[in-house]
mmCIF file of C-alpha atoms in Angstrom:
data_model
loop_
_atom_site.group_PDB
_atom_site.id
_atom_site.type_symbol
_atom_site.label_atom_id
_atom_site.label_comp_id
_atom_site.label_asym_id
_atom_site.label_seq_id
_atom_site.Cartn_x
_atom_site.Cartn_y
_atom_site.Cartn_z
ATOM 1 C CA MET A 1 65.494 -5.348 -33.948
ATOM 2 C CA LYS A 2 62.635 -7.532 -32.813
ATOM 3 C CA VAL A 3 59.245 -5.830 -32.920
ATOM 4 C CA PRO A 4 57.588 -6.214 -29.505
ATOM 5 C CA ASN A 5 54.413 -8.260 -29.352
ATOM 6 C CA THR A 6 52.141 -5.706 -27.724
ATOM 7 C CA TRP A 7 48.765 -6.679 -29.180
ATOM 8 C CA LYS A 8 47.451 -7.641 -25.735
ATOM 9 C CA LEU A 9 48.479 -4.258 -24.371
ATOM 10 C CA ASN A 10 46.847 -2.482 -27.308
ATOM 11 C CA LEU A 11 43.663 -4.503 -26.883
ATOM 12 C CA ARG A 12 43.457 -3.624 -23.189
ATOM 13 C CA LEU A 13 44.060 0.042 -23.947
ATOM 14 C CA ILE A 14 41.288 0.051 -26.545
ATOM 15 C CA LEU A 15 38.816 -1.756 -24.292
ATOM 16 C CA ALA A 16 39.597 0.487 -21.310
ATOM 17 C CA THR A 17 39.175 3.617 -23.425
ATOM 18 C CA ALA A 18 35.868 2.405 -24.869
ATOM 19 C CA LEU A 19 34.526 1.443 -21.447
ATOM 20 C CA LEU A 20 35.513 4.678 -19.709
ATOM 21 C CA PHE A 21 34.210 6.982 -22.401
ATOM 22 C CA GLY A 22 31.093 4.827 -22.675
ATOM 23 C CA LEU A 23 30.453 5.376 -18.953
ATOM 24 C CA LEU A 24 31.077 9.093 -19.367
ATOM 25 C CA TYR A 25 28.637 9.244 -22.265
ATOM 26 C CA VAL A 26 25.934 7.495 -20.217
ATOM 27 C CA ILE A 27 26.342 9.858 -17.243
ATOM 28 C CA ILE A 28 26.272 12.963 -19.427
ATOM 29 C CA ALA A 29 23.276 11.616 -21.353
ATOM 30 C CA LEU A 30 21.412 11.095 -18.062
ATOM 31 C CA ILE A 31 22.170 14.673 -17.045
ATOM 32 C CA GLY A 32 20.969 15.963 -20.386
ATOM 33 C CA SER A 33 17.768 13.948 -20.215
ATOM 34 C CA TYR A 34 17.103 15.079 -16.648
ATOM 35 C CA LEU A 35 17.563 18.716 -17.598
ATOM 36 C CA GLY A 36 15.381 18.247 -20.652
ATOM 37 C CA TYR A 37 17.759 19.200 -23.424
ATOM 38 C CA GLY A 38 20.381 17.773 -25.703
ATOM 39 C CA ARG A 39 20.617 14.916 -28.151
ATOM 40 C CA PRO A 40 22.900 11.887 -28.161
ATOM 41 C CA LEU A 41 25.170 13.579 -30.732
ATOM 42 C CA THR A 42 25.502 16.607 -28.454
ATOM 43 C CA PHE A 43 26.585 14.428 -25.548
ATOM 44 C CA GLY A 44 29.112 12.609 -27.699
ATOM 45 C CA ILE A 45 30.639 15.879 -28.882
ATOM 46 C CA PHE A 46 30.906 17.089 -25.275
ATOM 47 C CA VAL A 47 32.822 13.953 -24.275
ATOM 48 C CA LEU A 48 35.202 14.301 -27.214
ATOM 49 C CA VAL A 49 35.819 17.974 -26.439
ATOM 50 C CA TRP A 50 36.785 17.069 -22.856
ATOM 51 C CA ALA A 51 39.124 14.366 -24.147
ATOM 52 C CA PHE A 52 40.908 16.632 -26.608
ATOM 53 C CA ILE A 53 41.292 19.414 -24.047
ATOM 54 C CA GLN A 54 43.080 16.924 -21.811
ATOM 55 C CA TYR A 55 45.099 15.675 -24.788
ATOM 56 C CA TRP A 56 46.413 19.152 -25.600
ATOM 57 C CA ILE A 57 46.961 20.568 -22.123
ATOM 58 C CA GLY A 58 48.087 17.344 -20.409
ATOM 59 C CA PRO A 59 51.780 17.616 -21.394
ATOM 60 C CA LYS A 60 51.919 21.270 -20.308
ATOM 61 C CA MET A 61 50.424 20.332 -16.931
ATOM 62 C CA VAL A 62 53.126 17.682 -16.448
ATOM 63 C CA GLU A 63 55.853 20.168 -17.378
ATOM 64 C CA ALA A 64 54.517 22.820 -15.021
ATOM 65 C CA THR A 65 53.971 20.475 -12.070
ATOM 66 C CA MET A 66 57.442 18.925 -12.331
ATOM 67 C CA GLY A 67 59.241 22.153 -13.247
ATOM 68 C CA VAL A 68 60.778 20.563 -16.330
ATOM 69 C CA ARG A 69 63.684 22.364 -17.980
ATOM 70 C CA TYR A 70 64.724 21.051 -21.389
ATOM 71 C CA VAL A 71 68.454 20.607 -21.839
ATOM 72 C CA SER A 72 70.695 20.792 -24.891
ATOM 73 C CA GLU A 73 73.328 18.280 -25.973
ATOM 74 C CA THR A 74 75.968 20.668 -24.662
ATOM 75 C CA GLU A 75 74.397 20.688 -21.191
ATOM 76 C CA ALA A 76 73.789 16.936 -20.941
ATOM 77 C CA PRO A 77 75.801 15.163 -23.667
ATOM 78 C CA ARG A 78 75.709 11.661 -22.197
ATOM 79 C CA LEU A 79 71.985 11.842 -21.467
ATOM 80 C CA HIS A 80 71.328 12.901 -25.065
ATOM 81 C CA GLU A 81 73.594 10.146 -26.349
ATOM 82 C CA MET A 82 71.743 7.436 -24.414
ATOM 83 C CA VAL A 83 68.297 8.677 -25.450
ATOM 84 C CA ALA A 84 69.375 9.030 -29.086
ATOM 85 C CA ASP A 85 70.687 5.450 -29.127
ATOM 86 C CA LEU A 86 67.451 4.126 -27.614
ATOM 87 C CA ALA A 87 65.361 6.146 -30.086
ATOM 88 C CA ILE A 88 67.254 4.642 -33.031
ATOM 89 C CA LYS A 89 66.720 1.138 -31.661
ATOM 90 C CA SER A 90 63.032 1.932 -31.107
ATOM 91 C CA GLY A 91 62.585 3.327 -34.600
ATOM 92 C CA ILE A 92 61.022 6.561 -33.363
ATOM 93 C CA PRO A 93 62.135 10.221 -33.414
ATOM 94 C CA LYS A 94 64.405 11.296 -30.599
ATOM 95 C CA PRO A 95 62.239 12.676 -27.749
ATOM 96 C CA LYS A 96 62.861 16.038 -26.140
ATOM 97 C CA ILE A 97 64.992 15.642 -23.022
ATOM 98 C CA GLY A 98 64.318 17.492 -19.811
ATOM 99 C CA ILE A 99 65.490 17.621 -16.221
ATOM 100 C CA SER A 100 63.335 18.280 -13.170
ATOM 101 C CA GLU A 101 65.239 19.793 -10.259
ATOM 102 C CA THR A 102 63.717 17.628 -7.554
ATOM 103 C CA ASP A 103 65.453 15.208 -5.220
ATOM 104 C CA ILE A 104 62.756 12.572 -5.811
ATOM 105 C CA PRO A 105 64.593 9.966 -7.903
ATOM 106 C CA ASN A 106 62.544 9.124 -10.965
ATOM 107 C CA ALA A 107 61.980 9.470 -14.704
ATOM 108 C CA PHE A 108 58.862 9.943 -16.780
ATOM 109 C CA ALA A 109 57.674 10.095 -20.381
ATOM 110 C CA PHE A 110 54.757 12.016 -21.840
ATOM 111 C CA GLY A 111 53.586 13.597 -25.068
ATOM 112 C CA LYS A 112 50.824 13.683 -27.653
ATOM 113 C CA SER A 113 52.352 11.130 -30.043
ATOM 114 C CA LYS A 114 55.524 9.223 -30.890
ATOM 115 C CA ARG A 115 56.772 12.310 -32.715
ATOM 116 C CA ASP A 116 55.989 14.522 -29.728
ATOM 117 C CA GLY A 117 57.683 12.382 -27.095
ATOM 118 C CA HIS A 118 59.309 13.855 -24.002
ATOM 119 C CA ILE A 119 61.602 11.986 -21.636
ATOM 120 C CA CYS A 120 62.516 13.686 -18.380
ATOM 121 C CA VAL A 121 64.695 12.696 -15.479
ATOM 122 C CA THR A 122 64.929 14.201 -12.029
ATOM 123 C CA ARG A 123 68.086 15.472 -10.407
ATOM 124 C CA GLY A 124 67.534 12.779 -7.794
ATOM 125 C CA ILE A 125 67.801 9.910 -10.273
ATOM 126 C CA LEU A 126 70.921 11.375 -11.888
ATOM 127 C CA ASN A 127 72.595 11.402 -8.493
ATOM 128 C CA LEU A 128 71.458 7.889 -7.589
ATOM 129 C CA LEU A 129 71.906 5.511 -10.534
ATOM 130 C CA ASN A 130 74.970 4.392 -12.420
ATOM 131 C CA GLU A 131 75.024 4.722 -16.207
ATOM 132 C CA ASN A 132 73.773 1.211 -17.014
ATOM 133 C CA GLU A 133 70.898 1.540 -14.551
ATOM 134 C CA LEU A 134 69.954 4.970 -15.889
ATOM 135 C CA LYS A 135 69.932 3.712 -19.467
ATOM 136 C CA ALA A 136 67.675 0.813 -18.439
ATOM 137 C CA VAL A 137 65.201 3.278 -16.917
ATOM 138 C CA LEU A 138 65.416 5.482 -20.025
ATOM 139 C CA GLY A 139 64.663 2.359 -22.086
ATOM 140 C CA HIS A 140 61.601 1.783 -19.912
ATOM 141 C CA GLU A 141 60.416 5.346 -20.572
ATOM 142 C CA MET A 142 61.238 5.099 -24.277
ATOM 143 C CA SER A 143 59.047 2.001 -24.415
ATOM 144 C CA HIS A 144 56.098 3.979 -23.068
ATOM 145 C CA ILE A 145 56.478 6.338 -26.035
ATOM 146 C CA ARG A 146 57.046 3.448 -28.422
ATOM 147 C CA HIS A 147 53.878 1.704 -27.207
ATOM 148 C CA ARG A 148 51.904 5.001 -27.253
ATOM 149 C CA ASP A 149 50.469 4.085 -23.847
ATOM 150 C CA MET A 150 51.384 7.472 -22.358
ATOM 151 C CA VAL A 151 48.969 9.085 -24.849
ATOM 152 C CA VAL A 152 46.161 6.772 -23.753
ATOM 153 C CA MET A 153 46.907 7.438 -20.071
ATOM 154 C CA THR A 154 46.655 11.173 -20.764
ATOM 155 C CA PHE A 155 43.172 10.605 -22.209
ATOM 156 C CA LEU A 156 42.004 8.172 -19.537
ATOM 157 C CA SER A 157 43.236 9.989 -16.451
ATOM 158 C CA VAL A 158 40.805 12.886 -16.894
ATOM 159 C CA VAL A 159 37.658 10.739 -17.088
ATOM 160 C CA PRO A 160 37.375 9.766 -13.380
ATOM 161 C CA LEU A 161 37.918 13.449 -12.525
ATOM 162 C CA ILE A 162 34.917 14.370 -14.645
ATOM 163 C CA PHE A 163 32.823 11.765 -12.826
ATOM 164 C CA TYR A 164 33.921 13.200 -9.486
ATOM 165 C CA TRP A 165 33.149 16.753 -10.598
ATOM 166 C CA ILE A 166 29.654 15.657 -11.650
ATOM 167 C CA PHE A 167 29.117 13.966 -8.280
ATOM 168 C CA ILE A 168 30.231 17.058 -6.352
ATOM 169 C CA SER A 169 27.976 19.227 -8.513
ATOM 170 C CA THR A 170 24.925 17.176 -7.560
ATOM 171 C CA LEU A 171 25.654 17.698 -3.852
ATOM 172 C CA PHE A 172 25.226 21.436 -4.270
ATOM 173 C CA SER A 173 22.362 21.251 -6.732
ATOM 174 C CA ASP A 174 18.964 22.794 -6.017
ATOM 175 C CA GLY A 175 17.284 19.832 -7.641
ATOM 176 C CA ASN A 176 15.149 17.265 -5.904
ATOM 177 C CA ARG A 177 17.502 15.066 -3.883
ATOM 178 C CA GLU A 178 14.901 12.289 -3.948
ATOM 179 C CA GLY A 179 14.648 12.388 -7.741
ATOM 180 C CA GLY A 180 16.911 12.430 -10.755
ATOM 181 C CA THR A 181 19.662 14.583 -9.260
ATOM 182 C CA ALA A 182 20.377 12.102 -6.485
ATOM 183 C CA LEU A 183 20.397 9.181 -8.915
ATOM 184 C CA ILE A 184 22.795 10.988 -11.216
ATOM 185 C CA GLY A 185 25.084 11.755 -8.265
ATOM 186 C CA ILE A 186 25.101 8.136 -7.120
ATOM 187 C CA GLY A 187 25.762 6.967 -10.670
ATOM 188 C CA ALA A 188 28.612 9.460 -11.092
ATOM 189 C CA LEU A 189 30.183 8.387 -7.791
ATOM 190 C CA ALA A 190 29.989 4.716 -8.767
ATOM 191 C CA ALA A 191 31.453 5.545 -12.176
ATOM 192 C CA TYR A 192 34.254 7.468 -10.448
ATOM 193 C CA PHE A 193 35.332 4.404 -8.435
ATOM 194 C CA VAL A 194 34.988 2.035 -11.390
ATOM 195 C CA GLY A 195 36.797 4.492 -13.638
ATOM 196 C CA ASN A 196 39.690 4.815 -11.214
ATOM 197 C CA LEU A 197 40.064 1.026 -11.002
ATOM 198 C CA ILE A 198 40.160 0.801 -14.807
ATOM 199 C CA VAL A 199 42.778 3.550 -15.082
ATOM 200 C CA LEU A 200 44.902 1.926 -12.363
ATOM 201 C CA PHE A 201 44.657 -1.473 -14.072
ATOM 202 C CA VAL A 202 45.815 -0.019 -17.380
ATOM 203 C CA SER A 203 48.614 1.830 -15.605
ATOM 204 C CA ARG A 204 49.916 -1.375 -14.008
ATOM 205 C CA VAL A 205 49.732 -3.421 -17.190
ATOM 206 C CA ARG A 206 51.656 -0.874 -19.229
ATOM 207 C CA GLU A 207 54.513 -0.926 -16.695
ATOM 208 C CA TYR A 208 55.144 -4.633 -17.309
ATOM 209 C CA TYR A 209 55.294 -4.020 -21.061
ATOM 210 C CA ALA A 210 57.646 -1.057 -20.600
ATOM 211 C CA ASP A 211 59.960 -3.243 -18.484
ATOM 212 C CA GLU A 212 60.017 -5.851 -21.240
ATOM 213 C CA GLY A 213 60.525 -3.078 -23.784
ATOM 214 C CA SER A 214 63.637 -1.859 -21.999
ATOM 215 C CA VAL A 215 65.120 -5.373 -22.186
ATOM 216 C CA GLU A 216 64.187 -5.605 -25.875
ATOM 217 C CA LEU A 217 66.129 -2.384 -26.429
ATOM 218 C CA GLY A 218 69.286 -4.128 -25.198
ATOM 219 C CA ASN A 219 69.342 -3.366 -21.478
ATOM 220 C CA GLN A 220 70.142 -6.238 -19.164
ATOM 221 C CA PRO A 221 67.244 -7.112 -16.817
ATOM 222 C CA ASN A 222 69.451 -6.869 -13.717
ATOM 223 C CA TYR A 223 70.250 -3.210 -14.486
ATOM 224 C CA LEU A 224 66.557 -2.315 -14.583
ATOM 225 C CA ALA A 225 65.852 -4.439 -11.492
ATOM 226 C CA SER A 226 68.691 -2.721 -9.637
ATOM 227 C CA ALA A 227 67.472 0.701 -10.775
ATOM 228 C CA LEU A 228 63.935 0.010 -9.580
ATOM 229 C CA TYR A 229 65.270 -1.182 -6.221
ATOM 230 C CA LYS A 230 67.268 2.013 -5.844
ATOM 231 C CA LEU A 231 64.293 4.165 -6.886
ATOM 232 C CA VAL A 232 62.142 2.557 -4.211
ATOM 233 C CA TYR A 233 64.864 3.052 -1.616
ATOM 234 C CA GLY A 234 65.430 6.642 -2.722
ATOM 235 C CA SER A 235 61.718 7.480 -2.672
ATOM 236 C CA ALA A 236 61.326 5.958 0.789
ATOM 237 C CA ARG A 237 63.891 8.436 2.112
ATOM 238 C CA ILE A 238 62.123 11.517 0.705
ATOM 239 C CA ASN A 239 59.984 13.661 2.979
ATOM 240 C CA LYS A 240 56.278 12.812 2.661
ATOM 241 C CA ASP A 241 55.349 16.450 2.044
ATOM 242 C CA GLU A 242 57.726 16.532 -0.913
ATOM 243 C CA LEU A 243 56.162 13.374 -2.348
ATOM 244 C CA LYS A 244 52.648 14.799 -2.042
ATOM 245 C CA LYS A 245 53.548 17.701 -4.334
ATOM 246 C CA VAL A 246 53.893 15.362 -7.314
ATOM 247 C CA GLU A 247 51.661 12.488 -6.220
ATOM 248 C CA GLY A 248 49.081 13.347 -8.884
ATOM 249 C CA LEU A 249 51.616 12.478 -11.585
ATOM 250 C CA LYS A 250 52.908 9.225 -10.102
ATOM 251 C CA ALA A 251 51.249 7.156 -12.846
ATOM 252 C CA PHE A 252 53.844 8.641 -15.224
ATOM 253 C CA PHE A 253 56.798 7.671 -12.989
ATOM 254 C CA ALA A 254 58.870 4.490 -13.164
ATOM 255 C CA ASN A 255 57.653 3.362 -9.732
ATOM 256 C CA ASP A 256 54.903 4.209 -7.236
ATOM 257 C CA ILE A 257 56.547 6.825 -5.033
ATOM 258 C CA SER A 258 53.688 6.678 -2.516
ATOM 259 C CA ASP A 259 54.197 2.989 -1.755
ATOM 260 C CA ALA A 260 57.985 3.028 -1.468
ATOM 261 C CA ARG A 261 58.074 2.799 2.325
ATOM 262 C CA ASN A 262 55.909 -0.334 2.229
ATOM 263 C CA GLU A 263 57.950 -1.998 -0.524
ATOM 264 C CA ILE A 264 61.480 -1.400 0.696
ATOM 265 C CA ASP A 265 61.495 -4.092 3.410
ATOM 266 C CA ASP A 266 60.450 -6.826 0.961
ATOM 267 C CA LEU A 267 62.983 -5.680 -1.619
ATOM 268 C CA ARG A 268 65.921 -5.714 0.788
ATOM 269 C CA SER A 269 65.687 -9.508 0.900
ATOM 270 C CA MET A 270 66.464 -9.570 -2.849
ATOM 271 C CA ASP A 271 69.722 -7.700 -2.278
ATOM 272 C CA LEU A 272 71.577 -10.766 -1.071
ATOM 273 C CA ASP A 273 74.984 -9.160 -0.502
ATOM 274 C CA LYS A 274 73.405 -5.963 0.913
ATOM 275 C CA ASP A 275 75.411 -3.681 -1.371
ATOM 276 C CA GLY A 276 72.391 -1.558 -2.344
ATOM 277 C CA SER A 277 71.965 -2.994 -5.845
ATOM 278 C CA ILE A 278 70.769 -6.154 -7.590
ATOM 279 C CA SER A 279 73.477 -7.904 -9.593
ATOM 280 C CA GLU A 280 73.099 -10.341 -12.465
ATOM 281 C CA SER A 281 73.829 -13.296 -10.160
ATOM 282 C CA GLU A 282 71.320 -12.076 -7.566
ATOM 283 C CA LEU A 283 68.618 -11.724 -10.217
ATOM 284 C CA ALA A 284 69.435 -15.249 -11.431
ATOM 285 C CA GLN A 285 68.882 -16.575 -7.910
ATOM 286 C CA ILE A 286 65.589 -14.690 -7.665
ATOM 287 C CA LYS A 287 64.510 -16.439 -10.863
ATOM 288 C CA TYR A 288 64.717 -19.837 -9.170
ATOM 289 C CA THR A 289 63.534 -18.705 -5.743
ATOM 290 C CA LYS A 290 59.879 -18.835 -4.845
ATOM 291 C CA THR A 291 58.595 -15.396 -3.957
ATOM 292 C CA SER A 292 55.303 -14.672 -2.271
ATOM 293 C CA VAL A 293 53.230 -11.526 -1.922
ATOM 294 C CA ARG A 294 51.137 -10.969 1.164
ATOM 295 C CA THR A 295 47.370 -10.850 0.749
ATOM 296 C CA SER A 296 47.313 -7.290 2.054
ATOM 297 C CA ASP A 297 49.851 -6.275 -0.606
ATOM 298 C CA LYS A 298 47.781 -7.948 -3.327
ATOM 299 C CA ILE A 299 44.759 -5.940 -2.219
ATOM 300 C CA MET A 300 46.767 -2.715 -2.099
ATOM 301 C CA GLU A 301 48.102 -3.410 -5.590
ATOM 302 C CA VAL A 302 44.565 -3.094 -6.992
ATOM 303 C CA PHE A 303 44.604 0.546 -5.878
ATOM 304 C CA SER A 304 48.145 1.260 -7.071
ATOM 305 C CA THR A 305 49.414 2.869 -10.270
ATOM 306 C CA HIS A 306 52.234 0.321 -10.505
ATOM 307 C CA PRO A 307 52.584 -3.443 -10.066
ATOM 308 C CA ASN A 308 53.869 -4.806 -6.794
ATOM 309 C CA MET A 309 57.637 -4.344 -6.988
ATOM 310 C CA VAL A 310 58.448 -7.880 -5.786
ATOM 311 C CA LYS A 311 56.322 -9.291 -8.617
ATOM 312 C CA ARG A 312 57.857 -6.847 -11.040
ATOM 313 C CA ILE A 313 61.451 -7.796 -10.233
ATOM 314 C CA LYS A 314 60.529 -11.483 -10.247
ATOM 315 C CA ARG A 315 59.171 -10.994 -13.762
ATOM 316 C CA LEU A 316 62.395 -9.258 -14.795
ATOM 317 C CA SER A 317 64.339 -12.250 -13.482
ATOM 318 C CA GLU A 318 62.385 -14.443 -15.892
ATOM 319 C CA LEU A 319 63.621 -12.278 -18.796
ATOM 320 C CA SER A 320 67.260 -12.862 -17.876
#
């Protein structure tokens, strides 16, 4: 099959990683200099240790938070069949397959490498999507593994947290607030905001490539568009308290569960016959219809883990 042209994605991932870990190195070096110990090599080793800790424990944290239970081919034969077919088309080993017993409709991929891929679906998505829509979402998740972007996100997501921890530590420090401690705290706080924006940007970009990847794996764009529409609608119906329990992992999901209530009204206009799905003919009409995104939504998108869903479905229409 056609090898996806992902060099732009890879370049952005490399640049984002270099920038974030460069910022982390600078902040840690400032702390070391202020405290009067450490060499540049020491600081570099510290940063790498933090990264590899996140790399190794990240998948286990996802499993624990989502309550993932891995299923055999006997338990979920059709799910295994779809994932196996997509893995063959992707040219990668078949990922482990798990189910999370939550009503929040979604799917997610994680792992330490292509050979350590995990694809999980929730009970909510199994009850919501038809087979073609589910396979399109699985193709989206398979593409994350194929592109290795889920590994990079595992690395990157911990960096802003380190900045925030450093900032909080300076608030309770006995050092001179007028001196180096205060400057380090301000720098860490600024790095935290910048770091978050970088991570969010990378998260949004990789979603577009995963959408394209699902189409490259043989799924029709309208099936993925319809699935995304249903996921937004399904998430909008879930209790907010239930959503908050897994909000920290939403970057791994197929859509931004936190923004579903804001997106659903705009998406309903794309469902022309109001049957709760987006057909091939409806997606074709979207392709030739001018869509607009409100300025407020464009601003909110900057702080979101996923692209604006109207833009995302419009882009899928251009692949049809």
